[in-house]
Coordinates of C-alpha atoms and ligand atoms in Angstrom, one line a residue:
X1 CA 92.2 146.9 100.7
X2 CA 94.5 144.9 98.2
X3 CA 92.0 143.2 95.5
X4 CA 93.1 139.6 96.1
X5 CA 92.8 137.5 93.1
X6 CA 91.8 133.8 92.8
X7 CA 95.2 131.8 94.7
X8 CA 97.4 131.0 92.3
X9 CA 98.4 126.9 92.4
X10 CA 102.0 126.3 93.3
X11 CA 103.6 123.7 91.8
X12 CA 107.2 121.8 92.8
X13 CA 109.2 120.6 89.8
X14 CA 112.1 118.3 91.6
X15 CA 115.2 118.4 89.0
X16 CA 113.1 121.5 87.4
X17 CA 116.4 123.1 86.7
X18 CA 117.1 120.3 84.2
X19 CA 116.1 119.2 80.6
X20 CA 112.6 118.0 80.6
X21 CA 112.4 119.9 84.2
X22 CA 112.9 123.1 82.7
X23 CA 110.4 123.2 79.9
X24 CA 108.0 121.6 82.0
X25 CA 108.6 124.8 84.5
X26 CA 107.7 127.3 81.6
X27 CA 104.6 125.6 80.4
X28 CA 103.0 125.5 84.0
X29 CA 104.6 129.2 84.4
X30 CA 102.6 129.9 80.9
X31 CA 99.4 127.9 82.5
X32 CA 99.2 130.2 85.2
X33 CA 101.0 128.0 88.2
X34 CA 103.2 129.4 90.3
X35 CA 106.4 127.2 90.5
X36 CA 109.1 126.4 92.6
X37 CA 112.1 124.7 91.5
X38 CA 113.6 121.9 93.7
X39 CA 117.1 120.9 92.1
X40 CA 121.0 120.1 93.1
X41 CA 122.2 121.2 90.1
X42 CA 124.3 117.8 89.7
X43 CA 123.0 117.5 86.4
X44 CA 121.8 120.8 85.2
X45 CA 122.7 124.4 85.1
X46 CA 122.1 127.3 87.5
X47 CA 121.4 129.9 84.5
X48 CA 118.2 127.7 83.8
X49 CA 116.1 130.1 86.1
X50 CA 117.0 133.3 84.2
X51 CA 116.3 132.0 81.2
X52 CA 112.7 130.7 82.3
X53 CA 112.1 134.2 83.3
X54 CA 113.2 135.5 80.3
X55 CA 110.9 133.3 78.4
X56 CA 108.1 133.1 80.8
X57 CA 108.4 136.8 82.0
X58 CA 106.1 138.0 85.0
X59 CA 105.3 134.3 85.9
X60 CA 105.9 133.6 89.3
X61 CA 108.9 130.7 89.9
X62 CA 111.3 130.4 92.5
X63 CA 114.1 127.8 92.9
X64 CA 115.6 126.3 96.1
X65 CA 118.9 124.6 95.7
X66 CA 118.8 121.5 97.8
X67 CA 118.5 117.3 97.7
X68 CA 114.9 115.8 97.0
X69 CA 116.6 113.1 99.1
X70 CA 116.0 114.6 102.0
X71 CA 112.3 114.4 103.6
X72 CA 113.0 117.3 105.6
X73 CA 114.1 119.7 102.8
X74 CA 111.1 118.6 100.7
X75 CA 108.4 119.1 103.5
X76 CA 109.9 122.7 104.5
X77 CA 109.7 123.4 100.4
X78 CA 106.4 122.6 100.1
X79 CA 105.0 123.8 103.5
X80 CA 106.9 127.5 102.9
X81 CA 105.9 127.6 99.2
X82 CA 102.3 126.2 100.5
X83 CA 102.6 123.5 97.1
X84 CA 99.5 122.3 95.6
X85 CA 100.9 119.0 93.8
X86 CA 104.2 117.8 92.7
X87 CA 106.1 117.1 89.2
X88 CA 109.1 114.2 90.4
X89 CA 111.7 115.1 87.8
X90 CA 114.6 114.7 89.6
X91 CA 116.8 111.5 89.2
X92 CA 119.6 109.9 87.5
X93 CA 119.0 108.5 83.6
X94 CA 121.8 107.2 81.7
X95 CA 120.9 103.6 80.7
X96 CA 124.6 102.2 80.3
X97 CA 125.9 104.5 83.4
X98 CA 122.9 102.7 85.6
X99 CA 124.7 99.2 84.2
X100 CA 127.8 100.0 85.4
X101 CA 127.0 101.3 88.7
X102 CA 123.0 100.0 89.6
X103 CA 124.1 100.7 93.2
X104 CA 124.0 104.3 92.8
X105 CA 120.8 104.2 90.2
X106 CA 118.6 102.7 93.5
X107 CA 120.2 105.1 96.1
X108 CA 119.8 108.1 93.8
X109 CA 116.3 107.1 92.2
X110 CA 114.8 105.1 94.7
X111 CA 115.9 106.8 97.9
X112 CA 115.0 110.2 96.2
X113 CA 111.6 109.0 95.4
X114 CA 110.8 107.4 99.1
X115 CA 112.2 110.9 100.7
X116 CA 110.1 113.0 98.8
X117 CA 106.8 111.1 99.0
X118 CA 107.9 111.4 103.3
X119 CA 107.9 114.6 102.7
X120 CA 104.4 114.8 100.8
X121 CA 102.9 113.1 103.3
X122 CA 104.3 114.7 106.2
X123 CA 103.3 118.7 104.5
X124 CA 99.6 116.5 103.6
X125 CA 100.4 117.2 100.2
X126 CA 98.5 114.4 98.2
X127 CA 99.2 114.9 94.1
X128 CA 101.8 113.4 92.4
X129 CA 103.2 113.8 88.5
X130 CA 106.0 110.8 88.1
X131 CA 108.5 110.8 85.3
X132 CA 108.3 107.9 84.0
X133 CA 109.2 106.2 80.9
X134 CA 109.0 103.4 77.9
X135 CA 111.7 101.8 78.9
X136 CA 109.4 99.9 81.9
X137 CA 107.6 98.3 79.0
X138 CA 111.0 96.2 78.0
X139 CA 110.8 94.5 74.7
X140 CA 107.5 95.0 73.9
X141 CA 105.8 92.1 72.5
X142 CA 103.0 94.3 70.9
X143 CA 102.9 97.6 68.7
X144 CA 102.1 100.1 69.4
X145 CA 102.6 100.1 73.3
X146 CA 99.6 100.7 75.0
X147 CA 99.8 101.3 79.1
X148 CA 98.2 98.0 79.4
X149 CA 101.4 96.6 77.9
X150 CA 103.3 94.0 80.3
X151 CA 106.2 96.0 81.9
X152 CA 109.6 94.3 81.8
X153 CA 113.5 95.6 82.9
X154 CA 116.3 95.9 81.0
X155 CA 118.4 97.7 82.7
X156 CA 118.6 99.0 86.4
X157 CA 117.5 102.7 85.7
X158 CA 114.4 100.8 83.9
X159 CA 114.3 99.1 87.2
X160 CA 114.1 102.3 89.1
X161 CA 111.5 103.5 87.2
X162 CA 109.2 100.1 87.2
X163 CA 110.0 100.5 91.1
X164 CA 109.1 103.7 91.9
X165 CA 105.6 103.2 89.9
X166 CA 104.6 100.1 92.0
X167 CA 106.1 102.6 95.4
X168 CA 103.5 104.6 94.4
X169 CA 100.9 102.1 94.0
X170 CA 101.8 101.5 97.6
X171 CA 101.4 104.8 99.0
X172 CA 98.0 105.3 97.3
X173 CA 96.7 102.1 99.0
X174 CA 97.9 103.5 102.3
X175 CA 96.7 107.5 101.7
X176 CA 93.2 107.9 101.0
X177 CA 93.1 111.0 99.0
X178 CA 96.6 110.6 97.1
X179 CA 96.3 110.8 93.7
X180 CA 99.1 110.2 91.3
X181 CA 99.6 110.0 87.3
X182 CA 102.8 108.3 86.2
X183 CA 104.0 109.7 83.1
X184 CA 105.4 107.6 80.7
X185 CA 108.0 109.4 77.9
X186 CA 108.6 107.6 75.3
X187 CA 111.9 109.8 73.4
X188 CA 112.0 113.3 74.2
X189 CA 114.2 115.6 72.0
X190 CA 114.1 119.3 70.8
X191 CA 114.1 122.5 72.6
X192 CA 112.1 125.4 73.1
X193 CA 111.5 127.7 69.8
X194 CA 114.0 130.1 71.5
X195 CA 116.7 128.2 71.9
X196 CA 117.2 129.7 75.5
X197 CA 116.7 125.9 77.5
X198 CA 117.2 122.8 75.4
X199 CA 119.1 119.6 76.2
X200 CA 123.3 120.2 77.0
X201 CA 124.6 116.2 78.3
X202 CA 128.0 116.7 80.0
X203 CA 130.3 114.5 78.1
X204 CA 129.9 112.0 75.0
X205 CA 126.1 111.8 74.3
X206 CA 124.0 108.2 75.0
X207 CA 120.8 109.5 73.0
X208 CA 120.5 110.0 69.3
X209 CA 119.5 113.3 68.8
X210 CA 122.5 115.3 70.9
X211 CA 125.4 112.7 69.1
X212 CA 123.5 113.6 66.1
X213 CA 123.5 117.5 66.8
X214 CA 126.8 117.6 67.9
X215 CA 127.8 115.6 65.1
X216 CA 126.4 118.0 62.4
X217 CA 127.9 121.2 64.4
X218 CA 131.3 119.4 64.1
X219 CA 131.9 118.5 67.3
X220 CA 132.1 114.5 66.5
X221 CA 133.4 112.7 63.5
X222 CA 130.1 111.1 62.8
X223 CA 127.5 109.1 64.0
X224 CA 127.3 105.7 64.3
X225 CA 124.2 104.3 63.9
X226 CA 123.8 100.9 66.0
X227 CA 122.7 98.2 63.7
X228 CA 121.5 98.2 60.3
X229 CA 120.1 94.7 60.3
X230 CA 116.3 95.5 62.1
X231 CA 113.0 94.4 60.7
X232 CA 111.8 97.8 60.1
X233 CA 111.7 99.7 56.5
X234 CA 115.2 100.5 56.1
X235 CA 117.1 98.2 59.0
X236 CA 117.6 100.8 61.8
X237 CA 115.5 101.3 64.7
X238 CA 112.8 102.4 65.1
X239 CA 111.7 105.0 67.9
X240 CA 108.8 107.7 69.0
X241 CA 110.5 110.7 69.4
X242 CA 108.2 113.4 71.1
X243 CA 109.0 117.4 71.2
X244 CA 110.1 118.2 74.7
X245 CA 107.2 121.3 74.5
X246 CA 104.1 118.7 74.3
X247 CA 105.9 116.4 76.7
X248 CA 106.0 119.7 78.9
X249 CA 102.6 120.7 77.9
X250 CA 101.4 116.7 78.4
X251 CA 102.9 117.4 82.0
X252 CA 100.9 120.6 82.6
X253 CA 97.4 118.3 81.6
X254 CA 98.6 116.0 83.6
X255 CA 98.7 118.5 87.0
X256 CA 95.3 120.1 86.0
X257 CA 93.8 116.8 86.3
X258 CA 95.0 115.9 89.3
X259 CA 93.9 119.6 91.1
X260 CA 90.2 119.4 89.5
X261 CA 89.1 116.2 89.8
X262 CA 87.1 115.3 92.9
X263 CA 87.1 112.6 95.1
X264 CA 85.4 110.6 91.8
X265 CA 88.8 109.5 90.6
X266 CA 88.5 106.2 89.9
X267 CA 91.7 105.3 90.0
X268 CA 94.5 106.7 92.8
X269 CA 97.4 106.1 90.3
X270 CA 97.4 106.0 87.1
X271 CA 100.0 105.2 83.8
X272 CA 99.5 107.3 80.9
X273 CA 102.3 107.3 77.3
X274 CA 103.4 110.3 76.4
X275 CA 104.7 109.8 73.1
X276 CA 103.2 110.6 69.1
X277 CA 102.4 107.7 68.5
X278 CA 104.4 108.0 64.5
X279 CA 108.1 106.6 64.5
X280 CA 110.7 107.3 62.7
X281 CA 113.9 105.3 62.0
X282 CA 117.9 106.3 62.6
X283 CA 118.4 106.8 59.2
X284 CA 115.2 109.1 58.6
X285 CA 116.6 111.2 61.8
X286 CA 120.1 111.5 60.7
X287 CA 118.1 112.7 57.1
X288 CA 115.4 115.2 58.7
X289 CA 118.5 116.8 60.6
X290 CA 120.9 117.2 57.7
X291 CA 117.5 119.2 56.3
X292 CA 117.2 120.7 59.3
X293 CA 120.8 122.0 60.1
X294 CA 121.6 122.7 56.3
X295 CA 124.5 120.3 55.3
X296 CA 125.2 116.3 55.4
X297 CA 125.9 114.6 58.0
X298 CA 128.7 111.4 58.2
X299 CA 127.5 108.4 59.6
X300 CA 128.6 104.4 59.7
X301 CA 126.6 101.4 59.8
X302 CA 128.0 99.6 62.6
X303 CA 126.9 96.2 65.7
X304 CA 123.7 96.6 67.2
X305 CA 123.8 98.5 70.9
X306 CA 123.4 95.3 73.5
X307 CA 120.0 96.4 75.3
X308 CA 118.0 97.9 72.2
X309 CA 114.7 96.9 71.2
X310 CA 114.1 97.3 67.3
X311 CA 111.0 99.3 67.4
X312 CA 109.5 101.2 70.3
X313 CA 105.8 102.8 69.1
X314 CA 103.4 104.6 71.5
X315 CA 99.5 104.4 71.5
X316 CA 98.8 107.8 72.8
X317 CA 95.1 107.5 72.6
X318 CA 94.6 107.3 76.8
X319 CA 96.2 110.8 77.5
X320 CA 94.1 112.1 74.3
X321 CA 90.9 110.6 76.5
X322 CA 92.3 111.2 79.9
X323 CA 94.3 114.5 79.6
X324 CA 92.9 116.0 76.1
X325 CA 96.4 115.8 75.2
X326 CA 98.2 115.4 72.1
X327 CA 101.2 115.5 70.4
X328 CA 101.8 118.6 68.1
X329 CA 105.2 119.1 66.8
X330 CA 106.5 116.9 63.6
X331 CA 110.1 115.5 62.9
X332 CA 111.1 118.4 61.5
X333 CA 110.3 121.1 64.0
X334 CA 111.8 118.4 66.5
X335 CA 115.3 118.5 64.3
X336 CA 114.2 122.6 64.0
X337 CA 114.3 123.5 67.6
X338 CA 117.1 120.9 68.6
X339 CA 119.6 122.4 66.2
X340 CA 118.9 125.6 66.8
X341 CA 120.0 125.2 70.8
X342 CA 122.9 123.3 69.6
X343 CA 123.9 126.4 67.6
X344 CA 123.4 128.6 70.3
X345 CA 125.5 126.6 73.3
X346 CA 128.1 125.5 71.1
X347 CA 128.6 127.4 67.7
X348 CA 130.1 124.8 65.4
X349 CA 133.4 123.9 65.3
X350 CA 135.7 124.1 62.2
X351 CA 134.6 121.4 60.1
X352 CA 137.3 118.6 60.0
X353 CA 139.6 119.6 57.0
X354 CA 140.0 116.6 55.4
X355 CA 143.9 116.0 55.1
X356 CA 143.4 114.2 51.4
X357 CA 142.2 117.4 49.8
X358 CA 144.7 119.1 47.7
X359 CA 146.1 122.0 49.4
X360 CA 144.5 125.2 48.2
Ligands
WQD401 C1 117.4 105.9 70.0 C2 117.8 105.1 68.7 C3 119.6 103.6 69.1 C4 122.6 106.7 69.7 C5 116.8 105.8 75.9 C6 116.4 105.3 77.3 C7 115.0 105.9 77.6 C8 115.1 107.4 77.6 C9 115.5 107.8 76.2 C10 115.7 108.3 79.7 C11 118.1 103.6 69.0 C12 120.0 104.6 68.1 C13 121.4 106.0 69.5 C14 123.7 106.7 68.7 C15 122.3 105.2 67.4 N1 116.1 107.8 78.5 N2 121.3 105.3 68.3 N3 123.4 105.9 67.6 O1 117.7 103.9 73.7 O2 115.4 104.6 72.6 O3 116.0 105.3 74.9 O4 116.8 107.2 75.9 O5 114.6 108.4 80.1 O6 114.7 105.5 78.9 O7 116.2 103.9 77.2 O8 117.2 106.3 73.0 O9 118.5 108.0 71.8 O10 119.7 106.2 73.0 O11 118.5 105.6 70.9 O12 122.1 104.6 66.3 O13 124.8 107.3 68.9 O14 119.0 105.6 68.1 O15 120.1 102.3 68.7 O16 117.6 102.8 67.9 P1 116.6 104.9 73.5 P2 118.5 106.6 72.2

C-alpha cells in the first residue's frame, strides 16, 4: 500500500498571484505548505505561477482564477483544496487612487474581506493571516510604532484596512475557535534573489522604490523627492522599508502559529508590525540605489506629498516574541534584489541624450 506521509497543510493565498502574494506563496511552498492561489489577475500577472514553480520546484501549489468576492467561490476553494488557514492578500492599495474613488476602495476591500470570511465560515475553516499595514497607525504620535500605537485614517484604503481589522475582531467574538493575526507591513520593497517575481505597477509608480528603479533604468526623467523640509537628519522622510522575502517569511511564522497553537491562545486576533525596525530617508534610498544599480541617479527637491507623515519607524520586537521573526535583509540587498527585477522586466532604456552635449 502507498506509504502515506504526514498530510501536508494547505494554505489559500487570496491575490497570491500578486507582489507580496507571490513571495509569500514561495516561502510557504519552501516551508513545506501546500498552496493554492486564489487571484483575478486584475492586478497581477498569470506567468506568476510558472515562475513560483520554477523557483520553488516540486512544491505543491495550484491556482484558481476567480473573485475572493464571492463567498461561494471561496468556500468551494477551500472545501476542494481541503485548506488549513488562509493568507487575505487580495485587495486594492493605491493611497491617492483610494482618494479619488473611496467608493470602489470599500466595495473592493471591504466586500472582498466580508465574502471570504462567509466563506471560512461556511467550509469551518477558522485561521486567518490579514494584510495589513502602517498606514492604520496615521500620524503617529510616538516612535517607533509599537501595535499598541492609536490607529488613525488618512486615507480611505487606510480606512479599509483599520475596517477590516475591527471586522475581524467581530467575527472572533462570534466564532469560538477563530483565530486570526493581522499583519501589519510597514514598506515592502525588493524581490526575490532571482529576479523571477518582484514588484511590476501598471503605470506611473506611487511608491519610492519602483519610481526610483525605473528612474535609474531610464525609464523616467528623475525622481522627485516630496519635501525636503522634515525634521529628520537630512529633511526627507523618513520610512521602514522591509525586504519583501522576511515580509514573506514573517507571513509563513505567522501561519505556523496559528496551525500549532492550541485552544491556549490568549488572544483570537491579534496585530503584529512587520517592519525592521531601522529607517532610512529619501535621500539615503535614492544613494544606496545609485550604489546598487551602478550609476547616478537625477532627482529634484520639490512640495511635500499632501498625506505624508515625516517619519514612519517600526518596533518589531512583538513578532520577534510572538513569531521568532526578524528582519534579515539590509538596504542594500533591498536596492540589490529590486534592481535586479527591474533589469530583467524592463532592460533599460537609452539613457536620455542630453540635447546640450556637443555633437560627437
Ligand atoms: C515613501 C517615501 C514619500 C515617491 C505607502 C502606503 C502604505 C503602503 C506603502 C500599501 C515618502 C517619498 C515617494 C516618490 C518620494 N502601501 N516619495 N517620491 O507613502 O510610506 O506608504 O506605500 O500597502 O500603505 O501608505 O510609501 O513609497 O509612497 O513613500 O519622495 O516618487 O518616499 O514622500 O517619504 P508610503 P511611498
Amino acid at each position: 500500500d502507498r506509504k502515506v506521509g504526514p498530510r501536508r497543510r494547505c494554505i489559500l493565498a487570496t491575490g497570491g498571484a500578486g507582489y507580496i502574494g507571490s513571495h509569500v506563496a514561495v516561502e510557504l511552498l519552501s516551508a513545506g505548505y501546500r498552496v493554492v492561489i486564489l487571484d483575478n489577475f486584475e492586478n497581477s500577472d498569470r506567468r506568476v505561477l510558472s515562475r513560483i514553480s520554477r523557483i520553488a520546484p516540486g512544491g505543491d501549489v495550484a491556482l484558481v482564477e476567480g473573485d475572493v468576492r464571492d463567498p461561494a467561490t471561496v468556500e468551494d476553494v477551500l472545501r476542494s483544496h481541503d485548506v488549513d488557514a488562509v493568507i487575505h492578500l487580495a485587495g486594492k492599495k493605491a493611497v491617492g487612487e483610494s482618494v479619488a474613488d473611496p467608493l470602489l476602495y470599500f466595495h473592493d476591500n471591504l466586500l472582498g474581506a466580508v465574502a471570504l470570511m462567509q466563506g471560512m465560515r461556511a467550509a469551518k475553516v477558522p485561521h486567518l493571516v490579514f494584510s495589513s499595514s502602517a498606514t492604520v497607525y496615521g500620524l503617529p504620535k510616538v516612535l517607533p510604532i509599537d501595535e499598541s500605537a492609536p490607529t488613525g485614517v488618512t486615507n480611505p484604503y487606510g480606512r479599509t484596512k483599520l475596517m477590516i481589522e475591527q471586522m475581524i475582531d467581530d467575527v472572533a467574538a462570534s466564532w469560538r475557535g477563530f483565530r486570526a493575526i493581522s499583519l501589519r507591513y510597514f514598506n515592502p520593497v525588493g524581490a526575490h534573489r532571482s529576479a523571477l517575481i518582484g514588484e511590476n505597477p501598471r503605470g506611473v509608480p506611487n511608491n519610492l522604490f519602483p519610481y526610483v528603479a525605473q528612474t535609474a533604468a531610464g525609464l523616467r526623467e528623475r525622481v522627485r523627492v516630496f519635501g525636503g523640509d522634515y525634521e529628520t537628519r537630512d529633511g526627507t522622510g523618513v520610512r521602514d522599508f522591509i525586504h519583501v522575502v522576511d515580509l514573506a517569511r514573517g507571513h509563513v511564522r505567522a501561519v505556523d502559529l496559528l496551525l500549532r497553537s492550541s485552544g491556549g491562545w490568549p488572544l483570537s486576533h491579534r496585530r503584529i508590525n512587520l517592519g525592521t525596525g531601522r529607517g532610512y530617508t529619501v535621500l539615503e534610498v535614492i544613494d544606496a540605489f545609485a550604489q546598487a544599480c551602478g550609476g547616478p541617479i537625477a532627482y529634484e527637491i520639490v512640495d511635500r506629498r499632501p498625506g505624508d507623515v515625516a517619519v514612519s519607524l517600526a518596533d518589531p520586537s512583538l513578532a520577534a516574541e510572538l513569531l521568532g521573526w526578524r528582519a534579515e535583509h539590509d538596504l542594500q540587498a533591498m536596492c540589490r534584489d529590486h534592481w535586479a527585477f527591474q533589469l530583467q522586466s524592463a532592460p533599460p532604456a537609452p539613457r536620455p541624450v542630453d540635447a546640450r552635449a556637443p555633437a560627437a
